[in-house]
Amino acid sequence: MPGGQRREPLSEIAEWASRYLERLDQPFDAWEADFFRRGCSFLSRRLAAGAASSWRSLTLPPERRDEVHPLAARPLTVEETARFRDLLQRIVKEG
């Protein structure tokens, strides 16, 4: 796709969406919520590489986070959780 980012096969996108969907049922701190949002944004655009990068940051141990960069993050809202669940379930079904 000229001038844009390469979109990965739906099966790879669905695999990442499934991983994010499983993670959605666990508690988040603000850092994790921020990178979860970013990952879902990449998945909504069918960009597995971005979702993978966000996943690595999301799962970074708390003691290593300041090495990456400090964030002014906020927790996930109930509405965001429902919206992400719908998005991820739809992507998994497409894969």
PDB file of N, CA and C in Angstrom:
ATOM      1  N   MET A   1       0.842  -1.159   0.000  1.00  0.00           N
ATOM      2  CA  MET A   1       0.000   0.000   0.000  1.00  0.00           C
ATOM      3  C   MET A   1       0.893   1.228   0.000  1.00  0.00           C
ATOM      4  N   PRO A   2       0.983   1.916  -1.108  1.00  0.00           N
ATOM      5  CA  PRO A   2       1.882   3.057  -1.261  1.00  0.00           C
ATOM      6  C   PRO A   2       1.584   4.162  -0.257  1.00  0.00           C
ATOM      7  N   GLY A   3       2.654   4.685   0.352  1.00  0.00           N
ATOM      8  CA  GLY A   3       2.513   5.801   1.260  1.00  0.00           C
ATOM      9  C   GLY A   3       1.888   5.485   2.601  1.00  0.00           C
ATOM     10  N   GLY A   4       1.558   4.243   2.858  1.00  0.00           N
ATOM     11  CA  GLY A   4       0.932   3.867   4.126  1.00  0.00           C
ATOM     12  C   GLY A   4       1.679   2.748   4.803  1.00  0.00           C
ATOM     13  N   GLN A   5       1.110   2.284   5.873  1.00  0.00           N
ATOM     14  CA  GLN A   5       1.721   1.176   6.596  1.00  0.00           C
ATOM     15  C   GLN A   5       1.165  -0.141   6.058  1.00  0.00           C
ATOM     16  N   ARG A   6       2.036  -1.152   6.067  1.00  0.00           N
ATOM     17  CA  ARG A   6       1.635  -2.469   5.597  1.00  0.00           C
ATOM     18  C   ARG A   6       0.656  -3.097   6.582  1.00  0.00           C
ATOM     19  N   ARG A   7      -0.389  -3.671   6.056  1.00  0.00           N
ATOM     20  CA  ARG A   7      -1.365  -4.370   6.898  1.00  0.00           C
ATOM     21  C   ARG A   7      -1.060  -5.858   6.863  1.00  0.00           C
ATOM     22  N   GLU A   8      -1.029  -6.454   8.029  1.00  0.00           N
ATOM     23  CA  GLU A   8      -0.694  -7.858   8.149  1.00  0.00           C
ATOM     24  C   GLU A   8      -1.903  -8.735   7.841  1.00  0.00           C
ATOM     25  N   PRO A   9      -1.669 -10.040   7.629  1.00  0.00           N
ATOM     26  CA  PRO A   9      -2.788 -10.961   7.371  1.00  0.00           C
ATOM     27  C   PRO A   9      -3.786 -10.950   8.530  1.00  0.00           C
ATOM     28  N   LEU A  10      -5.051 -11.162   8.186  1.00  0.00           N
ATOM     29  CA  LEU A  10      -6.100 -11.152   9.212  1.00  0.00           C
ATOM     30  C   LEU A  10      -5.833 -12.161  10.319  1.00  0.00           C
ATOM     31  N   SER A  11      -5.214 -13.297   9.997  1.00  0.00           N
ATOM     32  CA  SER A  11      -4.960 -14.307  11.031  1.00  0.00           C
ATOM     33  C   SER A  11      -4.006 -13.768  12.096  1.00  0.00           C
ATOM     34  N   GLU A  12      -3.003 -12.992  11.691  1.00  0.00           N
ATOM     35  CA  GLU A  12      -2.074 -12.410  12.653  1.00  0.00           C
ATOM     36  C   GLU A  12      -2.770 -11.332  13.489  1.00  0.00           C
ATOM     37  N   ILE A  13      -3.598 -10.545  12.851  1.00  0.00           N
ATOM     38  CA  ILE A  13      -4.361  -9.524  13.563  1.00  0.00           C
ATOM     39  C   ILE A  13      -5.302 -10.198  14.561  1.00  0.00           C
ATOM     40  N   ALA A  14      -5.977 -11.249  14.137  1.00  0.00           N
ATOM     41  CA  ALA A  14      -6.906 -11.960  15.020  1.00  0.00           C
ATOM     42  C   ALA A  14      -6.174 -12.584  16.209  1.00  0.00           C
ATOM     43  N   GLU A  15      -4.966 -13.069  15.976  1.00  0.00           N
ATOM     44  CA  GLU A  15      -4.173 -13.644  17.072  1.00  0.00           C
ATOM     45  C   GLU A  15      -3.868 -12.579  18.128  1.00  0.00           C
ATOM     46  N   TRP A  16      -3.454 -11.398  17.681  1.00  0.00           N
ATOM     47  CA  TRP A  16      -3.188 -10.315  18.625  1.00  0.00           C
ATOM     48  C   TRP A  16      -4.471  -9.859  19.301  1.00  0.00           C
ATOM     49  N   ALA A  17      -5.561  -9.766  18.558  1.00  0.00           N
ATOM     50  CA  ALA A  17      -6.844  -9.352  19.141  1.00  0.00           C
ATOM     51  C   ALA A  17      -7.282 -10.338  20.218  1.00  0.00           C
ATOM     52  N   SER A  18      -7.053 -11.619  19.983  1.00  0.00           N
ATOM     53  CA  SER A  18      -7.401 -12.641  20.975  1.00  0.00           C
ATOM     54  C   SER A  18      -6.584 -12.450  22.248  1.00  0.00           C
ATOM     55  N   ARG A  19      -5.307 -12.159  22.084  1.00  0.00           N
ATOM     56  CA  ARG A  19      -4.429 -11.927  23.243  1.00  0.00           C
ATOM     57  C   ARG A  19      -4.904 -10.696  24.030  1.00  0.00           C
ATOM     58  N   TYR A  20      -5.230  -9.627  23.316  1.00  0.00           N
ATOM     59  CA  TYR A  20      -5.723  -8.421  23.979  1.00  0.00           C
ATOM     60  C   TYR A  20      -7.069  -8.688  24.653  1.00  0.00           C
ATOM     61  N   LEU A  21      -7.921  -9.447  24.003  1.00  0.00           N
ATOM     62  CA  LEU A  21      -9.234  -9.770  24.564  1.00  0.00           C
ATOM     63  C   LEU A  21      -9.090 -10.533  25.881  1.00  0.00           C
ATOM     64  N   GLU A  22      -8.174 -11.484  25.936  1.00  0.00           N
ATOM     65  CA  GLU A  22      -7.926 -12.224  27.173  1.00  0.00           C
ATOM     66  C   GLU A  22      -7.420 -11.291  28.272  1.00  0.00           C
ATOM     67  N   ARG A  23      -6.561 -10.363  27.894  1.00  0.00           N
ATOM     68  CA  ARG A  23      -5.985  -9.427  28.877  1.00  0.00           C
ATOM     69  C   ARG A  23      -7.032  -8.461  29.417  1.00  0.00           C
ATOM     70  N   LEU A  24      -8.070  -8.194  28.633  1.00  0.00           N
ATOM     71  CA  LEU A  24      -9.108  -7.241  29.029  1.00  0.00           C
ATOM     72  C   LEU A  24      -9.821  -7.664  30.309  1.00  0.00           C
ATOM     73  N   ASP A  25      -9.843  -8.946  30.614  1.00  0.00           N
ATOM     74  CA  ASP A  25     -10.541  -9.446  31.797  1.00  0.00           C
ATOM     75  C   ASP A  25      -9.706  -9.368  33.070  1.00  0.00           C
ATOM     76  N   GLN A  26      -8.498  -8.824  32.982  1.00  0.00           N
ATOM     77  CA  GLN A  26      -7.633  -8.674  34.155  1.00  0.00           C
ATOM     78  C   GLN A  26      -7.570  -7.198  34.540  1.00  0.00           C
ATOM     79  N   PRO A  27      -7.270  -6.928  35.805  1.00  0.00           N
ATOM     80  CA  PRO A  27      -7.173  -5.509  36.220  1.00  0.00           C
ATOM     81  C   PRO A  27      -6.018  -4.796  35.513  1.00  0.00           C
ATOM     82  N   PHE A  28      -6.185  -3.505  35.309  1.00  0.00           N
ATOM     83  CA  PHE A  28      -5.173  -2.655  34.675  1.00  0.00           C
ATOM     84  C   PHE A  28      -4.736  -1.573  35.646  1.00  0.00           C
ATOM     85  N   ASP A  29      -3.459  -1.238  35.621  1.00  0.00           N
ATOM     86  CA  ASP A  29      -3.069   0.027  36.232  1.00  0.00           C
ATOM     87  C   ASP A  29      -3.095   1.055  35.099  1.00  0.00           C
ATOM     88  N   ALA A  30      -2.839   2.307  35.419  1.00  0.00           N
ATOM     89  CA  ALA A  30      -2.961   3.368  34.412  1.00  0.00           C
ATOM     90  C   ALA A  30      -1.986   3.163  33.256  1.00  0.00           C
ATOM     91  N   TRP A  31      -0.763   2.721  33.545  1.00  0.00           N
ATOM     92  CA  TRP A  31       0.243   2.456  32.500  1.00  0.00           C
ATOM     93  C   TRP A  31      -0.288   1.400  31.533  1.00  0.00           C
ATOM     94  N   GLU A  32      -0.756   0.288  32.075  1.00  0.00           N
ATOM     95  CA  GLU A  32      -1.259  -0.802  31.235  1.00  0.00           C
ATOM     96  C   GLU A  32      -2.464  -0.352  30.413  1.00  0.00           C
ATOM     97  N   ALA A  33      -3.336   0.430  31.022  1.00  0.00           N
ATOM     98  CA  ALA A  33      -4.516   0.921  30.306  1.00  0.00           C
ATOM     99  C   ALA A  33      -4.114   1.770  29.105  1.00  0.00           C
ATOM    100  N   ASP A  34      -3.113   2.606  29.290  1.00  0.00           N
ATOM    101  CA  ASP A  34      -2.678   3.467  28.190  1.00  0.00           C
ATOM    102  C   ASP A  34      -2.156   2.635  27.016  1.00  0.00           C
ATOM    103  N   PHE A  35      -1.310   1.655  27.304  1.00  0.00           N
ATOM    104  CA  PHE A  35      -0.766   0.847  26.215  1.00  0.00           C
ATOM    105  C   PHE A  35      -1.799  -0.128  25.654  1.00  0.00           C
ATOM    106  N   PHE A  36      -2.784  -0.498  26.456  1.00  0.00           N
ATOM    107  CA  PHE A  36      -3.889  -1.303  25.944  1.00  0.00           C
ATOM    108  C   PHE A  36      -4.663  -0.489  24.912  1.00  0.00           C
ATOM    109  N   ARG A  37      -4.952   0.765  25.234  1.00  0.00           N
ATOM    110  CA  ARG A  37      -5.638   1.652  24.282  1.00  0.00           C
ATOM    111  C   ARG A  37      -4.859   1.761  22.972  1.00  0.00           C
ATOM    112  N   ARG A  38      -3.557   1.975  23.100  1.00  0.00           N
ATOM    113  CA  ARG A  38      -2.723   2.104  21.903  1.00  0.00           C
ATOM    114  C   ARG A  38      -2.771   0.831  21.063  1.00  0.00           C
ATOM    115  N   GLY A  39      -2.661  -0.315  21.733  1.00  0.00           N
ATOM    116  CA  GLY A  39      -2.705  -1.590  21.016  1.00  0.00           C
ATOM    117  C   GLY A  39      -4.022  -1.786  20.285  1.00  0.00           C
ATOM    118  N   CYS A  40      -5.120  -1.444  20.953  1.00  0.00           N
ATOM    119  CA  CYS A  40      -6.428  -1.563  20.307  1.00  0.00           C
ATOM    120  C   CYS A  40      -6.552  -0.616  19.124  1.00  0.00           C
ATOM    121  N   SER A  41      -5.959   0.548  19.233  1.00  0.00           N
ATOM    122  CA  SER A  41      -5.969   1.481  18.109  1.00  0.00           C
ATOM    123  C   SER A  41      -5.242   0.876  16.906  1.00  0.00           C
ATOM    124  N   PHE A  42      -4.086   0.266  17.150  1.00  0.00           N
ATOM    125  CA  PHE A  42      -3.366  -0.396  16.054  1.00  0.00           C
ATOM    126  C   PHE A  42      -4.196  -1.543  15.477  1.00  0.00           C
ATOM    127  N   LEU A  43      -4.814  -2.325  16.351  1.00  0.00           N
ATOM    128  CA  LEU A  43      -5.614  -3.449  15.868  1.00  0.00           C
ATOM    129  C   LEU A  43      -6.811  -2.971  15.050  1.00  0.00           C
ATOM    130  N   SER A  44      -7.405  -1.865  15.448  1.00  0.00           N
ATOM    131  CA  SER A  44      -8.552  -1.357  14.688  1.00  0.00           C
ATOM    132  C   SER A  44      -8.143  -0.943  13.281  1.00  0.00           C
ATOM    133  N   ARG A  45      -6.848  -0.614  13.115  1.00  0.00           N
ATOM    134  CA  ARG A  45      -6.318  -0.272  11.794  1.00  0.00           C
ATOM    135  C   ARG A  45      -5.619  -1.457  11.136  1.00  0.00           C
ATOM    136  N   ARG A  46      -5.735  -2.625  11.786  1.00  0.00           N
ATOM    137  CA  ARG A  46      -5.178  -3.901  11.271  1.00  0.00           C
ATOM    138  C   ARG A  46      -3.658  -3.842  11.137  1.00  0.00           C
ATOM    139  N   LEU A  47      -2.983  -3.273  12.155  1.00  0.00           N
ATOM    140  CA  LEU A  47      -1.528  -3.144  12.165  1.00  0.00           C
ATOM    141  C   LEU A  47      -0.957  -3.968  13.320  1.00  0.00           C
ATOM    142  N   ALA A  48      -0.606  -5.206  13.023  1.00  0.00           N
ATOM    143  CA  ALA A  48      -0.125  -6.128  14.055  1.00  0.00           C
ATOM    144  C   ALA A  48       1.192  -5.669  14.678  1.00  0.00           C
ATOM    145  N   ALA A  49       2.076  -5.085  13.900  1.00  0.00           N
ATOM    146  CA  ALA A  49       3.370  -4.646  14.442  1.00  0.00           C
ATOM    147  C   ALA A  49       3.180  -3.605  15.547  1.00  0.00           C
ATOM    148  N   GLY A  50       2.278  -2.682  15.346  1.00  0.00           N
ATOM    149  CA  GLY A  50       1.993  -1.678  16.371  1.00  0.00           C
ATOM    150  C   GLY A  50       1.364  -2.297  17.605  1.00  0.00           C
ATOM    151  N   ALA A  51       0.470  -3.270  17.392  1.00  0.00           N
ATOM    152  CA  ALA A  51      -0.154  -3.966  18.525  1.00  0.00           C
ATOM    153  C   ALA A  51       0.899  -4.733  19.316  1.00  0.00           C
ATOM    154  N   ALA A  52       1.855  -5.343  18.612  1.00  0.00           N
ATOM    155  CA  ALA A  52       2.928  -6.095  19.280  1.00  0.00           C
ATOM    156  C   ALA A  52       3.810  -5.149  20.093  1.00  0.00           C
ATOM    157  N   SER A  53       4.129  -4.004  19.535  1.00  0.00           N
ATOM    158  CA  SER A  53       4.946  -3.029  20.236  1.00  0.00           C
ATOM    159  C   SER A  53       4.232  -2.525  21.500  1.00  0.00           C
ATOM    160  N   SER A  54       2.960  -2.231  21.371  1.00  0.00           N
ATOM    161  CA  SER A  54       2.184  -1.785  22.527  1.00  0.00           C
ATOM    162  C   SER A  54       2.104  -2.879  23.583  1.00  0.00           C
ATOM    163  N   TRP A  55       1.978  -4.130  23.139  1.00  0.00           N
ATOM    164  CA  TRP A  55       1.920  -5.261  24.065  1.00  0.00           C
ATOM    165  C   TRP A  55       3.210  -5.348  24.886  1.00  0.00           C
ATOM    166  N   ARG A  56       4.346  -5.168  24.219  1.00  0.00           N
ATOM    167  CA  ARG A  56       5.628  -5.225  24.948  1.00  0.00           C
ATOM    168  C   ARG A  56       5.680  -4.142  26.021  1.00  0.00           C
ATOM    169  N   SER A  57       5.196  -2.958  25.712  1.00  0.00           N
ATOM    170  CA  SER A  57       5.179  -1.883  26.706  1.00  0.00           C
ATOM    171  C   SER A  57       4.147  -2.154  27.794  1.00  0.00           C
ATOM    172  N   LEU A  58       2.997  -2.667  27.403  1.00  0.00           N
ATOM    173  CA  LEU A  58       1.931  -2.988  28.355  1.00  0.00           C
ATOM    174  C   LEU A  58       2.421  -3.986  29.402  1.00  0.00           C
ATOM    175  N   THR A  59       3.217  -4.953  28.986  1.00  0.00           N
ATOM    176  CA  THR A  59       3.660  -6.023  29.880  1.00  0.00           C
ATOM    177  C   THR A  59       5.005  -5.742  30.548  1.00  0.00           C
ATOM    178  N   LEU A  60       5.521  -4.546  30.364  1.00  0.00           N
ATOM    179  CA  LEU A  60       6.784  -4.177  30.986  1.00  0.00           C
ATOM    180  C   LEU A  60       6.615  -4.130  32.504  1.00  0.00           C
ATOM    181  N   PRO A  61       7.540  -4.739  33.257  1.00  0.00           N
ATOM    182  CA  PRO A  61       7.430  -4.708  34.719  1.00  0.00           C
ATOM    183  C   PRO A  61       7.476  -3.268  35.250  1.00  0.00           C
ATOM    184  N   PRO A  62       6.742  -2.989  36.318  1.00  0.00           N
ATOM    185  CA  PRO A  62       6.685  -1.624  36.855  1.00  0.00           C
ATOM    186  C   PRO A  62       8.061  -1.001  37.111  1.00  0.00           C
ATOM    187  N   GLU A  63       9.010  -1.787  37.572  1.00  0.00           N
ATOM    188  CA  GLU A  63      10.328  -1.230  37.888  1.00  0.00           C
ATOM    189  C   GLU A  63      11.113  -0.816  36.638  1.00  0.00           C
ATOM    190  N   ARG A  64      10.688  -1.219  35.455  1.00  0.00           N
ATOM    191  CA  ARG A  64      11.375  -0.867  34.209  1.00  0.00           C
ATOM    192  C   ARG A  64      10.674   0.247  33.431  1.00  0.00           C
ATOM    193  N   ARG A  65       9.513   0.632  33.845  1.00  0.00           N
ATOM    194  CA  ARG A  65       8.710   1.575  33.061  1.00  0.00           C
ATOM    195  C   ARG A  65       9.350   2.946  32.924  1.00  0.00           C
ATOM    196  N   ASP A  66       9.962   3.454  33.977  1.00  0.00           N
ATOM    197  CA  ASP A  66      10.588   4.777  33.893  1.00  0.00           C
ATOM    198  C   ASP A  66      11.769   4.791  32.937  1.00  0.00           C
ATOM    199  N   GLU A  67      12.348   3.612  32.692  1.00  0.00           N
ATOM    200  CA  GLU A  67      13.436   3.524  31.726  1.00  0.00           C
ATOM    201  C   GLU A  67      12.926   3.818  30.317  1.00  0.00           C
ATOM    202  N   VAL A  68      11.691   3.470  30.064  1.00  0.00           N
ATOM    203  CA  VAL A  68      11.094   3.675  28.740  1.00  0.00           C
ATOM    204  C   VAL A  68      10.694   5.139  28.603  1.00  0.00           C
ATOM    205  N   HIS A  69       9.711   5.539  29.352  1.00  0.00           N
ATOM    206  CA  HIS A  69       9.296   6.934  29.454  1.00  0.00           C
ATOM    207  C   HIS A  69       8.146   7.034  30.439  1.00  0.00           C
ATOM    208  N   PRO A  70       8.112   8.111  31.194  1.00  0.00           N
ATOM    209  CA  PRO A  70       6.993   8.298  32.129  1.00  0.00           C
ATOM    210  C   PRO A  70       5.741   8.733  31.364  1.00  0.00           C
ATOM    211  N   LEU A  71       4.613   8.305  31.850  1.00  0.00           N
ATOM    212  CA  LEU A  71       3.339   8.641  31.200  1.00  0.00           C
ATOM    213  C   LEU A  71       2.393   9.308  32.193  1.00  0.00           C
ATOM    214  N   ALA A  72       1.555  10.153  31.680  1.00  0.00           N
ATOM    215  CA  ALA A  72       0.436  10.664  32.453  1.00  0.00           C
ATOM    216  C   ALA A  72      -0.778   9.876  31.973  1.00  0.00           C
ATOM    217  N   ALA A  73      -0.899   8.660  32.447  1.00  0.00           N
ATOM    218  CA  ALA A  73      -1.932   7.746  31.951  1.00  0.00           C
ATOM    219  C   ALA A  73      -3.154   7.758  32.868  1.00  0.00           C
ATOM    220  N   ARG A  74      -4.251   7.255  32.336  1.00  0.00           N
ATOM    221  CA  ARG A  74      -5.487   7.179  33.111  1.00  0.00           C
ATOM    222  C   ARG A  74      -6.082   5.778  32.979  1.00  0.00           C
ATOM    223  N   PRO A  75      -6.840   5.355  33.969  1.00  0.00           N
ATOM    224  CA  PRO A  75      -7.428   4.020  33.924  1.00  0.00           C
ATOM    225  C   PRO A  75      -8.476   3.884  32.809  1.00  0.00           C
ATOM    226  N   LEU A  76      -8.773   2.639  32.435  1.00  0.00           N
ATOM    227  CA  LEU A  76      -9.836   2.386  31.459  1.00  0.00           C
ATOM    228  C   LEU A  76     -11.193   2.664  32.095  1.00  0.00           C
ATOM    229  N   THR A  77     -12.084   3.253  31.332  1.00  0.00           N
ATOM    230  CA  THR A  77     -13.448   3.461  31.804  1.00  0.00           C
ATOM    231  C   THR A  77     -14.288   2.233  31.455  1.00  0.00           C
ATOM    232  N   VAL A  78     -15.440   2.138  32.049  1.00  0.00           N
ATOM    233  CA  VAL A  78     -16.367   1.039  31.747  1.00  0.00           C
ATOM    234  C   VAL A  78     -16.765   1.092  30.273  1.00  0.00           C
ATOM    235  N   GLU A  79     -16.992   2.299  29.767  1.00  0.00           N
ATOM    236  CA  GLU A  79     -17.391   2.457  28.367  1.00  0.00           C
ATOM    237  C   GLU A  79     -16.280   2.015  27.425  1.00  0.00           C
ATOM    238  N   GLU A  80     -15.036   2.383  27.750  1.00  0.00           N
ATOM    239  CA  GLU A  80     -13.906   1.956  26.916  1.00  0.00           C
ATOM    240  C   GLU A  80     -13.773   0.440  26.927  1.00  0.00           C
ATOM    241  N   THR A  81     -13.926  -0.143  28.099  1.00  0.00           N
ATOM    242  CA  THR A  81     -13.810  -1.600  28.214  1.00  0.00           C
ATOM    243  C   THR A  81     -14.832  -2.285  27.316  1.00  0.00           C
ATOM    244  N   ALA A  82     -16.067  -1.823  27.336  1.00  0.00           N
ATOM    245  CA  ALA A  82     -17.112  -2.412  26.488  1.00  0.00           C
ATOM    246  C   ALA A  82     -16.794  -2.209  25.010  1.00  0.00           C
ATOM    247  N   ARG A  83     -16.345  -1.009  24.656  1.00  0.00           N
ATOM    248  CA  ARG A  83     -16.017  -0.721  23.255  1.00  0.00           C
ATOM    249  C   ARG A  83     -14.853  -1.587  22.772  1.00  0.00           C
ATOM    250  N   PHE A  84     -13.813  -1.714  23.598  1.00  0.00           N
ATOM    251  CA  PHE A  84     -12.669  -2.548  23.219  1.00  0.00           C
ATOM    252  C   PHE A  84     -13.068  -4.013  23.106  1.00  0.00           C
ATOM    253  N   ARG A  85     -13.909  -4.483  24.029  1.00  0.00           N
ATOM    254  CA  ARG A  85     -14.352  -5.882  23.971  1.00  0.00           C
ATOM    255  C   ARG A  85     -15.066  -6.147  22.642  1.00  0.00           C
ATOM    256  N   ASP A  86     -15.965  -5.253  22.254  1.00  0.00           N
ATOM    257  CA  ASP A  86     -16.688  -5.413  20.982  1.00  0.00           C
ATOM    258  C   ASP A  86     -15.723  -5.404  19.796  1.00  0.00           C
ATOM    259  N   LEU A  87     -14.802  -4.454  19.784  1.00  0.00           N
ATOM    260  CA  LEU A  87     -13.819  -4.355  18.706  1.00  0.00           C
ATOM    261  C   LEU A  87     -12.989  -5.629  18.600  1.00  0.00           C
ATOM    262  N   LEU A  88     -12.452  -6.083  19.723  1.00  0.00           N
ATOM    263  CA  LEU A  88     -11.568  -7.260  19.711  1.00  0.00           C
ATOM    264  C   LEU A  88     -12.327  -8.516  19.332  1.00  0.00           C
ATOM    265  N   GLN A  89     -13.527  -8.684  19.817  1.00  0.00           N
ATOM    266  CA  GLN A  89     -14.331  -9.857  19.450  1.00  0.00           C
ATOM    267  C   GLN A  89     -14.618  -9.863  17.950  1.00  0.00           C
ATOM    268  N   ARG A  90     -14.897  -8.689  17.393  1.00  0.00           N
ATOM    269  CA  ARG A  90     -15.163  -8.597  15.943  1.00  0.00           C
ATOM    270  C   ARG A  90     -13.915  -8.964  15.145  1.00  0.00           C
ATOM    271  N   ILE A  91     -12.746  -8.497  15.587  1.00  0.00           N
ATOM    272  CA  ILE A  91     -11.502  -8.806  14.878  1.00  0.00           C
ATOM    273  C   ILE A  91     -11.184 -10.298  14.957  1.00  0.00           C
ATOM    274  N   VAL A  92     -11.378 -10.891  16.118  1.00  0.00           N
ATOM    275  CA  VAL A  92     -11.130 -12.327  16.282  1.00  0.00           C
ATOM    276  C   VAL A  92     -12.038 -13.118  15.340  1.00  0.00           C
ATOM    277  N   LYS A  93     -13.296 -12.747  15.228  1.00  0.00           N
ATOM    278  CA  LYS A  93     -14.233 -13.439  14.334  1.00  0.00           C
ATOM    279  C   LYS A  93     -13.815 -13.312  12.873  1.00  0.00           C
ATOM    280  N   GLU A  94     -13.281 -12.161  12.483  1.00  0.00           N
ATOM    281  CA  GLU A  94     -12.851 -11.938  11.104  1.00  0.00           C
ATOM    282  C   GLU A  94     -11.643 -12.806  10.744  1.00  0.00           C
ATOM    283  N   GLY A  95     -10.792 -13.076  11.752  1.00  0.00           N
ATOM    284  CA  GLY A  95      -9.540 -13.816  11.516  1.00  0.00           C
ATOM    285  C   GLY A  95      -9.800 -15.235  11.258  1.00  0.00           C
TER     286      GLY A  95
END
